[in-house]
Amino acid sequence: MNERDENWDDLRHLLSVARHGSLSAAARAMGVNHSTVLRRMTALEKSMGVRLFDKLPGGYVLTAAGDELHRVALKMEEDLAAAARLLSGRDTQIRGSLRVTTIDILTLYVLPRHLAAFRRLHPALRVDVMTAEASLSLTRREADVAIRATAKPPENLIGRAVSGLAFAVYGSVAYLDGAERAGKPSDDPDRHDWVGLDDSFNYTMMAQWVERNVPPDRIGLRVNSVTAVVEAVRAGYGLGLLPCGIADPSPDFRRLGPVVSDGDSRIWLLTHADLRHMGRVRAFMDFMADAFVKDRDLLEGRCGG
């Protein structure tokens, strides 16, 4: 590695510490150990002759000098990522690897069979799926394709909406059979235990619907993922508002009441404009668009009830 590479590598470590606020978190994000990040930051501060971070109780915070260098490093990162996207966009071969970011319910319940079918068509391409509620950056090439449920996709990305989403109230068959024997009507939320989402999901339609329709003291369990809601309801904890596309195909669940549509939110396939002509990106997005369109009746709640 030459000196220029080493200098950029030091700046990559600075960016990671600035983003994550600690040496240990930066090390995990970069796949290195804590001592490597500390050594890189110490060397960078020595070469620059300034202190770049203040270590505060809440984590590492950029000094004034560090902030100036951070802006330079961000510009370098953006320029390198733009160059990589432009070069990658010329690659028409459907081989190598493709990084896809999506949410947990799609990773677990919707995508596996589609990914298996895509693999049979393109065995030379490896797909790396990263499950994250927060969007990874396609601009910085943290991912090549995003599959997101959103009402308003980022303006710097291009793509298409492939399906709407529908939700309904469900309980497990075992739970509802027991409730009926105990004289608890299924249409009375006051008589049932519920599974809800925690405060980190307050912006979602799911959490807002539960807040409007379920007495707070009936929510006996709150979790921080939609998948956890699905599995808690399946286990018989109580009722929950679930995606129809997940619950309707399963014999474990029974739908109660009408579909609750999330009219604004749709499933989007997204990529960066510079990558839209890359062979593996185009092949994946075209295949998944067809797959989601075929699933639309299921995802929009027309296959159960």
Tab-separated table of C-alpha atoms in Angstrom:
chain	number	residue	atom	x	y	z
A	1	MET	CA	0.000	0.000	0.000
A	2	ASN	CA	1.475	3.368	-1.009
A	3	GLU	CA	1.387	6.557	1.039
A	4	ARG	CA	-1.639	7.934	-0.803
A	5	ASP	CA	-3.625	4.770	-0.066
A	6	GLU	CA	-2.590	4.956	3.588
A	7	ASN	CA	-3.706	8.594	3.814
A	8	TRP	CA	-7.137	7.771	2.384
A	9	ASP	CA	-7.417	4.777	4.686
A	10	ASP	CA	-6.781	7.059	7.674
A	11	LEU	CA	-9.525	9.386	6.452
A	12	ARG	CA	-11.924	6.439	6.079
A	13	HIS	CA	-11.326	5.667	9.743
A	14	LEU	CA	-11.952	9.309	10.661
A	15	LEU	CA	-15.265	9.229	8.758
A	16	SER	CA	-16.317	6.070	10.535
A	17	VAL	CA	-15.540	7.448	14.005
A	18	ALA	CA	-17.404	10.669	13.166
A	19	ARG	CA	-20.444	8.706	11.949
A	20	HIS	CA	-20.611	6.231	14.799
A	21	GLY	CA	-19.344	8.300	17.719
A	22	SER	CA	-16.978	5.736	19.235
A	23	LEU	CA	-13.901	3.711	18.342
A	24	SER	CA	-15.614	0.396	19.023
A	25	ALA	CA	-18.665	1.186	16.864
A	26	ALA	CA	-16.426	2.460	14.065
A	27	ALA	CA	-14.333	-0.706	14.288
A	28	ARG	CA	-17.431	-2.918	14.010
A	29	ALA	CA	-18.685	-0.972	11.000
A	30	MET	CA	-15.327	-1.317	9.227
A	31	GLY	CA	-14.703	-4.921	10.193
A	32	VAL	CA	-11.479	-4.192	12.087
A	33	ASN	CA	-10.526	-4.216	15.752
A	34	HIS	CA	-10.627	-1.340	18.228
A	35	SER	CA	-6.852	-0.967	18.370
A	36	THR	CA	-6.616	-0.504	14.603
A	37	VAL	CA	-8.975	2.470	14.680
A	38	LEU	CA	-7.164	3.986	17.658
A	39	ARG	CA	-3.798	3.563	15.933
A	40	ARG	CA	-5.077	5.154	12.731
A	41	MET	CA	-6.563	8.148	14.553
A	42	THR	CA	-3.419	8.644	16.612
A	43	ALA	CA	-1.257	8.535	13.480
A	44	LEU	CA	-3.547	10.955	11.641
A	45	GLU	CA	-3.529	13.443	14.512
A	46	LYS	CA	0.267	13.204	14.722
A	47	SER	CA	0.718	13.762	10.978
A	48	MET	CA	-1.676	16.726	11.015
A	49	GLY	CA	-0.284	18.193	14.216
A	50	VAL	CA	-3.777	18.812	15.629
A	51	ARG	CA	-6.306	17.066	17.825
A	52	LEU	CA	-9.206	15.811	15.684
A	53	PHE	CA	-11.616	14.511	18.339
A	54	ASP	CA	-12.629	15.377	21.870
A	55	LYS	CA	-13.528	12.346	23.969
A	56	LEU	CA	-16.701	13.270	25.861
A	57	PRO	CA	-18.965	11.126	28.073
A	58	GLY	CA	-21.355	10.703	25.144
A	59	GLY	CA	-18.659	9.643	22.691
A	60	TYR	CA	-16.088	11.096	20.293
A	61	VAL	CA	-16.890	14.594	18.968
A	62	LEU	CA	-15.001	16.390	16.206
A	63	THR	CA	-12.881	19.389	17.159
A	64	ALA	CA	-12.882	22.467	14.923
A	65	ALA	CA	-9.819	21.121	13.089
A	66	GLY	CA	-11.399	17.702	12.901
A	67	ASP	CA	-14.550	19.183	11.416
A	68	GLU	CA	-12.555	20.855	8.649
A	69	LEU	CA	-10.763	17.611	7.804
A	70	HIS	CA	-14.064	15.748	8.028
A	71	ARG	CA	-15.563	17.962	5.297
A	72	VAL	CA	-12.572	17.263	3.059
A	73	ALA	CA	-12.858	13.523	3.702
A	74	LEU	CA	-16.586	13.544	2.915
A	75	LYS	CA	-15.898	15.244	-0.424
A	76	MET	CA	-13.228	12.671	-1.254
A	77	GLU	CA	-15.594	9.851	-0.328
A	78	GLU	CA	-18.347	11.304	-2.504
A	79	ASP	CA	-15.981	11.733	-5.476
A	80	LEU	CA	-14.651	8.177	-5.180
A	81	ALA	CA	-18.165	6.756	-4.839
A	82	ALA	CA	-19.324	8.707	-7.904
A	83	ALA	CA	-16.403	7.380	-9.927
A	84	ALA	CA	-17.127	3.828	-8.763
A	85	ARG	CA	-20.792	4.158	-9.715
A	86	LEU	CA	-19.987	5.464	-13.184
A	87	LEU	CA	-17.515	2.666	-13.831
A	88	SER	CA	-19.812	0.033	-12.374
A	89	GLY	CA	-22.649	1.278	-14.543
A	90	ARG	CA	-20.714	0.170	-17.610
A	91	ASP	CA	-20.559	-3.415	-16.373
A	92	THR	CA	-23.195	-5.402	-18.275
A	93	GLN	CA	-22.214	-8.868	-17.056
A	94	ILE	CA	-24.604	-10.537	-14.615
A	95	ARG	CA	-21.978	-11.906	-12.286
A	96	GLY	CA	-20.050	-10.883	-9.199
A	97	SER	CA	-22.035	-9.579	-6.235
A	98	LEU	CA	-25.026	-7.343	-5.653
A	99	ARG	CA	-25.800	-5.614	-2.337
A	100	VAL	CA	-29.481	-5.254	-1.476
A	101	THR	CA	-30.897	-3.474	1.565
A	102	THR	CA	-34.445	-4.094	2.749
A	103	ILE	CA	-36.630	-4.481	5.852
A	104	ASP	CA	-36.977	-7.540	8.044
A	105	ILE	CA	-40.464	-8.680	7.010
A	106	LEU	CA	-39.458	-8.773	3.337
A	107	THR	CA	-36.168	-10.525	4.125
A	108	LEU	CA	-37.861	-13.289	6.084
A	109	TYR	CA	-41.280	-13.777	4.526
A	110	VAL	CA	-41.345	-12.465	0.955
A	111	LEU	CA	-37.909	-12.410	-0.666
A	112	PRO	CA	-36.487	-15.935	-0.041
A	113	ARG	CA	-38.489	-17.739	-2.740
A	114	HIS	CA	-37.882	-14.913	-5.211
A	115	LEU	CA	-34.164	-14.873	-4.453
A	116	ALA	CA	-34.011	-18.649	-4.985
A	117	ALA	CA	-35.695	-18.284	-8.382
A	118	PHE	CA	-33.372	-15.413	-9.327
A	119	ARG	CA	-30.361	-17.524	-8.341
A	120	ARG	CA	-31.465	-20.287	-10.688
A	121	LEU	CA	-31.453	-17.786	-13.555
A	122	HIS	CA	-28.147	-16.132	-12.611
A	123	PRO	CA	-25.934	-18.631	-10.741
A	124	ALA	CA	-22.802	-16.491	-11.241
A	125	LEU	CA	-24.239	-13.599	-9.216
A	126	ARG	CA	-24.114	-13.535	-5.416
A	127	VAL	CA	-26.749	-11.420	-3.674
A	128	ASP	CA	-25.854	-9.934	-0.281
A	129	VAL	CA	-29.033	-8.950	1.582
A	130	MET	CA	-28.652	-6.462	4.444
A	131	THR	CA	-31.678	-6.106	6.694
A	132	ALA	CA	-31.991	-2.624	8.179
A	133	GLU	CA	-34.936	-0.450	9.183
A	134	ALA	CA	-32.792	2.618	8.482
A	135	SER	CA	-31.923	3.061	4.837
A	136	LEU	CA	-28.336	2.364	3.877
A	137	SER	CA	-26.743	4.872	1.542
A	138	LEU	CA	-26.854	3.964	-2.145
A	139	THR	CA	-24.897	7.139	-2.863
A	140	ARG	CA	-21.924	5.850	-0.847
A	141	ARG	CA	-22.405	2.366	-2.372
A	142	GLU	CA	-23.314	0.771	0.966
A	143	ALA	CA	-25.920	-0.995	-1.180
A	144	ASP	CA	-26.724	-1.224	-4.884
A	145	VAL	CA	-30.485	-1.765	-4.619
A	146	ALA	CA	-32.987	-0.857	-1.909
A	147	ILE	CA	-36.375	-2.524	-1.466
A	148	ARG	CA	-38.323	-0.235	0.810
A	149	ALA	CA	-41.830	0.353	2.085
A	150	THR	CA	-42.223	4.106	1.887
A	151	ALA	CA	-44.621	6.843	0.882
A	152	LYS	CA	-41.890	9.084	-0.492
A	153	PRO	CA	-38.634	7.558	-1.785
A	154	PRO	CA	-35.484	9.723	-1.681
A	155	GLU	CA	-35.275	12.144	-4.597
A	156	ASN	CA	-31.701	11.109	-5.437
A	157	LEU	CA	-32.799	7.519	-6.206
A	158	ILE	CA	-34.721	6.117	-9.154
A	159	GLY	CA	-37.000	3.120	-9.361
A	160	ARG	CA	-40.608	2.050	-9.293
A	161	ALA	CA	-43.405	1.221	-6.920
A	162	VAL	CA	-44.301	-2.441	-7.380
A	163	SER	CA	-47.102	-3.011	-4.860
A	164	GLY	CA	-49.235	-1.459	-2.202
A	165	LEU	CA	-49.411	-2.739	1.355
A	166	ALA	CA	-52.360	-3.863	3.415
A	167	PHE	CA	-52.681	-4.702	7.097
A	168	ALA	CA	-55.396	-6.291	9.179
A	169	VAL	CA	-55.945	-7.503	12.716
A	170	TYR	CA	-54.963	-11.131	13.262
A	171	GLY	CA	-54.758	-13.601	16.081
A	172	SER	CA	-53.396	-17.105	16.128
A	173	VAL	CA	-55.977	-19.824	15.596
A	174	ALA	CA	-55.102	-21.328	18.988
A	175	TYR	CA	-55.420	-17.969	20.781
A	176	LEU	CA	-58.760	-17.136	19.178
A	177	ASP	CA	-60.201	-20.591	19.843
A	178	GLY	CA	-59.265	-20.172	23.519
A	179	ALA	CA	-60.715	-16.648	23.622
A	180	GLU	CA	-63.999	-17.845	22.159
A	181	ARG	CA	-64.265	-20.584	24.761
A	182	ALA	CA	-63.659	-17.925	27.432
A	183	GLY	CA	-66.437	-15.749	26.009
A	184	LYS	CA	-64.194	-13.007	24.609
A	185	PRO	CA	-65.677	-11.642	21.344
A	186	SER	CA	-63.047	-11.218	18.660
A	187	ASP	CA	-64.333	-7.752	17.680
A	188	ASP	CA	-63.820	-6.195	21.112
A	189	PRO	CA	-60.195	-4.987	21.538
A	190	ASP	CA	-60.825	-4.239	25.212
A	191	ARG	CA	-61.151	-7.949	25.943
A	192	HIS	CA	-57.883	-9.079	24.360
A	193	ASP	CA	-54.159	-8.801	24.903
A	194	TRP	CA	-52.282	-7.062	22.092
A	195	VAL	CA	-48.765	-6.940	20.692
A	196	GLY	CA	-47.558	-3.493	19.646
A	197	LEU	CA	-44.474	-1.672	18.404
A	198	ASP	CA	-42.264	0.477	20.598
A	199	ASP	CA	-41.725	4.239	20.341
A	200	SER	CA	-39.128	3.920	17.569
A	201	PHE	CA	-42.018	3.016	15.235
A	202	ASN	CA	-44.316	5.921	16.184
A	203	TYR	CA	-44.029	7.320	12.649
A	204	THR	CA	-45.541	4.167	11.078
A	205	MET	CA	-49.159	3.511	10.177
A	206	MET	CA	-49.063	0.265	12.203
A	207	ALA	CA	-48.157	1.978	15.458
A	208	GLN	CA	-50.540	4.891	14.861
A	209	TRP	CA	-53.486	2.555	14.145
A	210	VAL	CA	-52.874	0.589	17.343
A	211	GLU	CA	-52.641	3.823	19.348
A	212	ARG	CA	-56.015	4.975	17.990
A	213	ASN	CA	-57.846	1.668	18.335
A	214	VAL	CA	-56.394	-0.295	21.246
A	215	PRO	CA	-56.593	0.719	24.927
A	216	PRO	CA	-53.022	1.248	26.181
A	217	ASP	CA	-53.477	-1.123	29.106
A	218	ARG	CA	-54.325	-3.977	26.709
A	219	ILE	CA	-50.910	-3.794	25.016
A	220	GLY	CA	-49.028	-6.354	27.033
A	221	LEU	CA	-45.991	-6.602	24.785
A	222	ARG	CA	-44.129	-4.001	22.746
A	223	VAL	CA	-41.267	-4.918	20.424
A	224	ASN	CA	-38.957	-3.092	18.050
A	225	SER	CA	-39.529	-5.027	14.832
A	226	VAL	CA	-42.526	-6.010	12.747
A	227	THR	CA	-41.171	-9.540	12.530
A	228	ALA	CA	-41.280	-9.790	16.317
A	229	VAL	CA	-44.941	-8.699	16.269
A	230	VAL	CA	-45.735	-11.413	13.719
A	231	GLU	CA	-44.036	-14.137	15.736
A	232	ALA	CA	-45.497	-13.043	19.082
A	233	VAL	CA	-49.005	-13.154	17.607
A	234	ARG	CA	-48.247	-16.528	16.054
A	235	ALA	CA	-47.137	-17.795	19.476
A	236	GLY	CA	-50.523	-16.869	20.945
A	237	TYR	CA	-49.625	-13.756	22.922
A	238	GLY	CA	-52.666	-11.874	21.657
A	239	LEU	CA	-53.902	-9.844	18.709
A	240	GLY	CA	-51.785	-7.714	16.428
A	241	LEU	CA	-51.987	-5.590	13.298
A	242	LEU	CA	-50.035	-7.611	10.734
A	243	PRO	CA	-49.172	-7.343	7.035
A	244	CYS	CA	-51.746	-9.359	5.095
A	245	GLY	CA	-49.082	-10.656	2.739
A	246	ILE	CA	-47.419	-12.432	5.650
A	247	ALA	CA	-50.371	-13.586	7.721
A	248	ASP	CA	-52.888	-14.638	5.050
A	249	PRO	CA	-50.808	-17.505	3.576
A	250	SER	CA	-50.188	-19.040	7.012
A	251	PRO	CA	-52.676	-21.474	8.583
A	252	ASP	CA	-51.513	-20.227	11.995
A	253	PHE	CA	-53.409	-16.935	11.680
A	254	ARG	CA	-57.039	-15.870	11.398
A	255	ARG	CA	-57.935	-12.439	10.091
A	256	LEU	CA	-60.388	-10.339	12.114
A	257	GLY	CA	-62.223	-7.483	10.474
A	258	PRO	CA	-61.527	-5.577	7.270
A	259	VAL	CA	-58.236	-4.717	5.663
A	260	VAL	CA	-56.509	-1.602	6.971
A	261	SER	CA	-54.725	-0.195	3.945
A	262	ASP	CA	-51.663	1.985	4.195
A	263	GLY	CA	-52.744	4.110	1.258
A	264	ASP	CA	-49.577	6.210	1.004
A	265	SER	CA	-46.892	3.600	1.603
A	266	ARG	CA	-45.867	1.293	-1.205
A	267	ILE	CA	-43.074	-1.174	-1.852
A	268	TRP	CA	-40.390	0.467	-3.968
A	269	LEU	CA	-37.440	-0.958	-5.874
A	270	LEU	CA	-34.747	1.732	-5.870
A	271	THR	CA	-31.207	2.273	-7.105
A	272	HIS	CA	-28.875	5.168	-7.823
A	273	ALA	CA	-29.190	6.751	-11.264
A	274	ASP	CA	-25.535	5.995	-12.016
A	275	LEU	CA	-26.170	2.263	-11.498
A	276	ARG	CA	-29.370	1.866	-13.498
A	277	HIS	CA	-27.573	0.473	-16.563
A	278	MET	CA	-25.399	-1.996	-14.632
A	279	GLY	CA	-26.321	-5.433	-15.904
A	280	ARG	CA	-26.752	-7.107	-12.534
A	281	VAL	CA	-28.742	-4.183	-11.102
A	282	ARG	CA	-31.070	-4.057	-14.085
A	283	ALA	CA	-31.543	-7.837	-14.113
A	284	PHE	CA	-32.343	-7.926	-10.382
A	285	MET	CA	-34.753	-4.997	-10.461
A	286	ASP	CA	-36.609	-6.296	-13.522
A	287	PHE	CA	-36.936	-9.768	-12.004
A	288	MET	CA	-38.104	-8.485	-8.622
A	289	ALA	CA	-40.558	-6.047	-10.199
A	290	ASP	CA	-42.261	-8.941	-11.984
A	291	ALA	CA	-42.198	-11.039	-8.791
A	292	PHE	CA	-43.779	-8.325	-6.636
A	293	VAL	CA	-46.428	-7.545	-9.241
A	294	LYS	CA	-47.429	-11.227	-9.194
A	295	ASP	CA	-47.617	-10.998	-5.374
A	296	ARG	CA	-49.708	-7.836	-5.441
A	297	ASP	CA	-53.050	-9.456	-4.590
A	298	LEU	CA	-51.419	-11.102	-1.584
A	299	LEU	CA	-49.559	-7.999	-0.417
A	300	GLU	CA	-52.622	-5.795	-0.863
A	301	GLY	CA	-54.815	-8.142	1.176
A	302	ARG	CA	-57.044	-9.689	-1.476
A	303	CYS	CA	-56.140	-13.319	-0.750
A	304	GLY	CA	-57.595	-13.742	2.734
A	305	GLY	CA	-60.364	-12.672	5.030
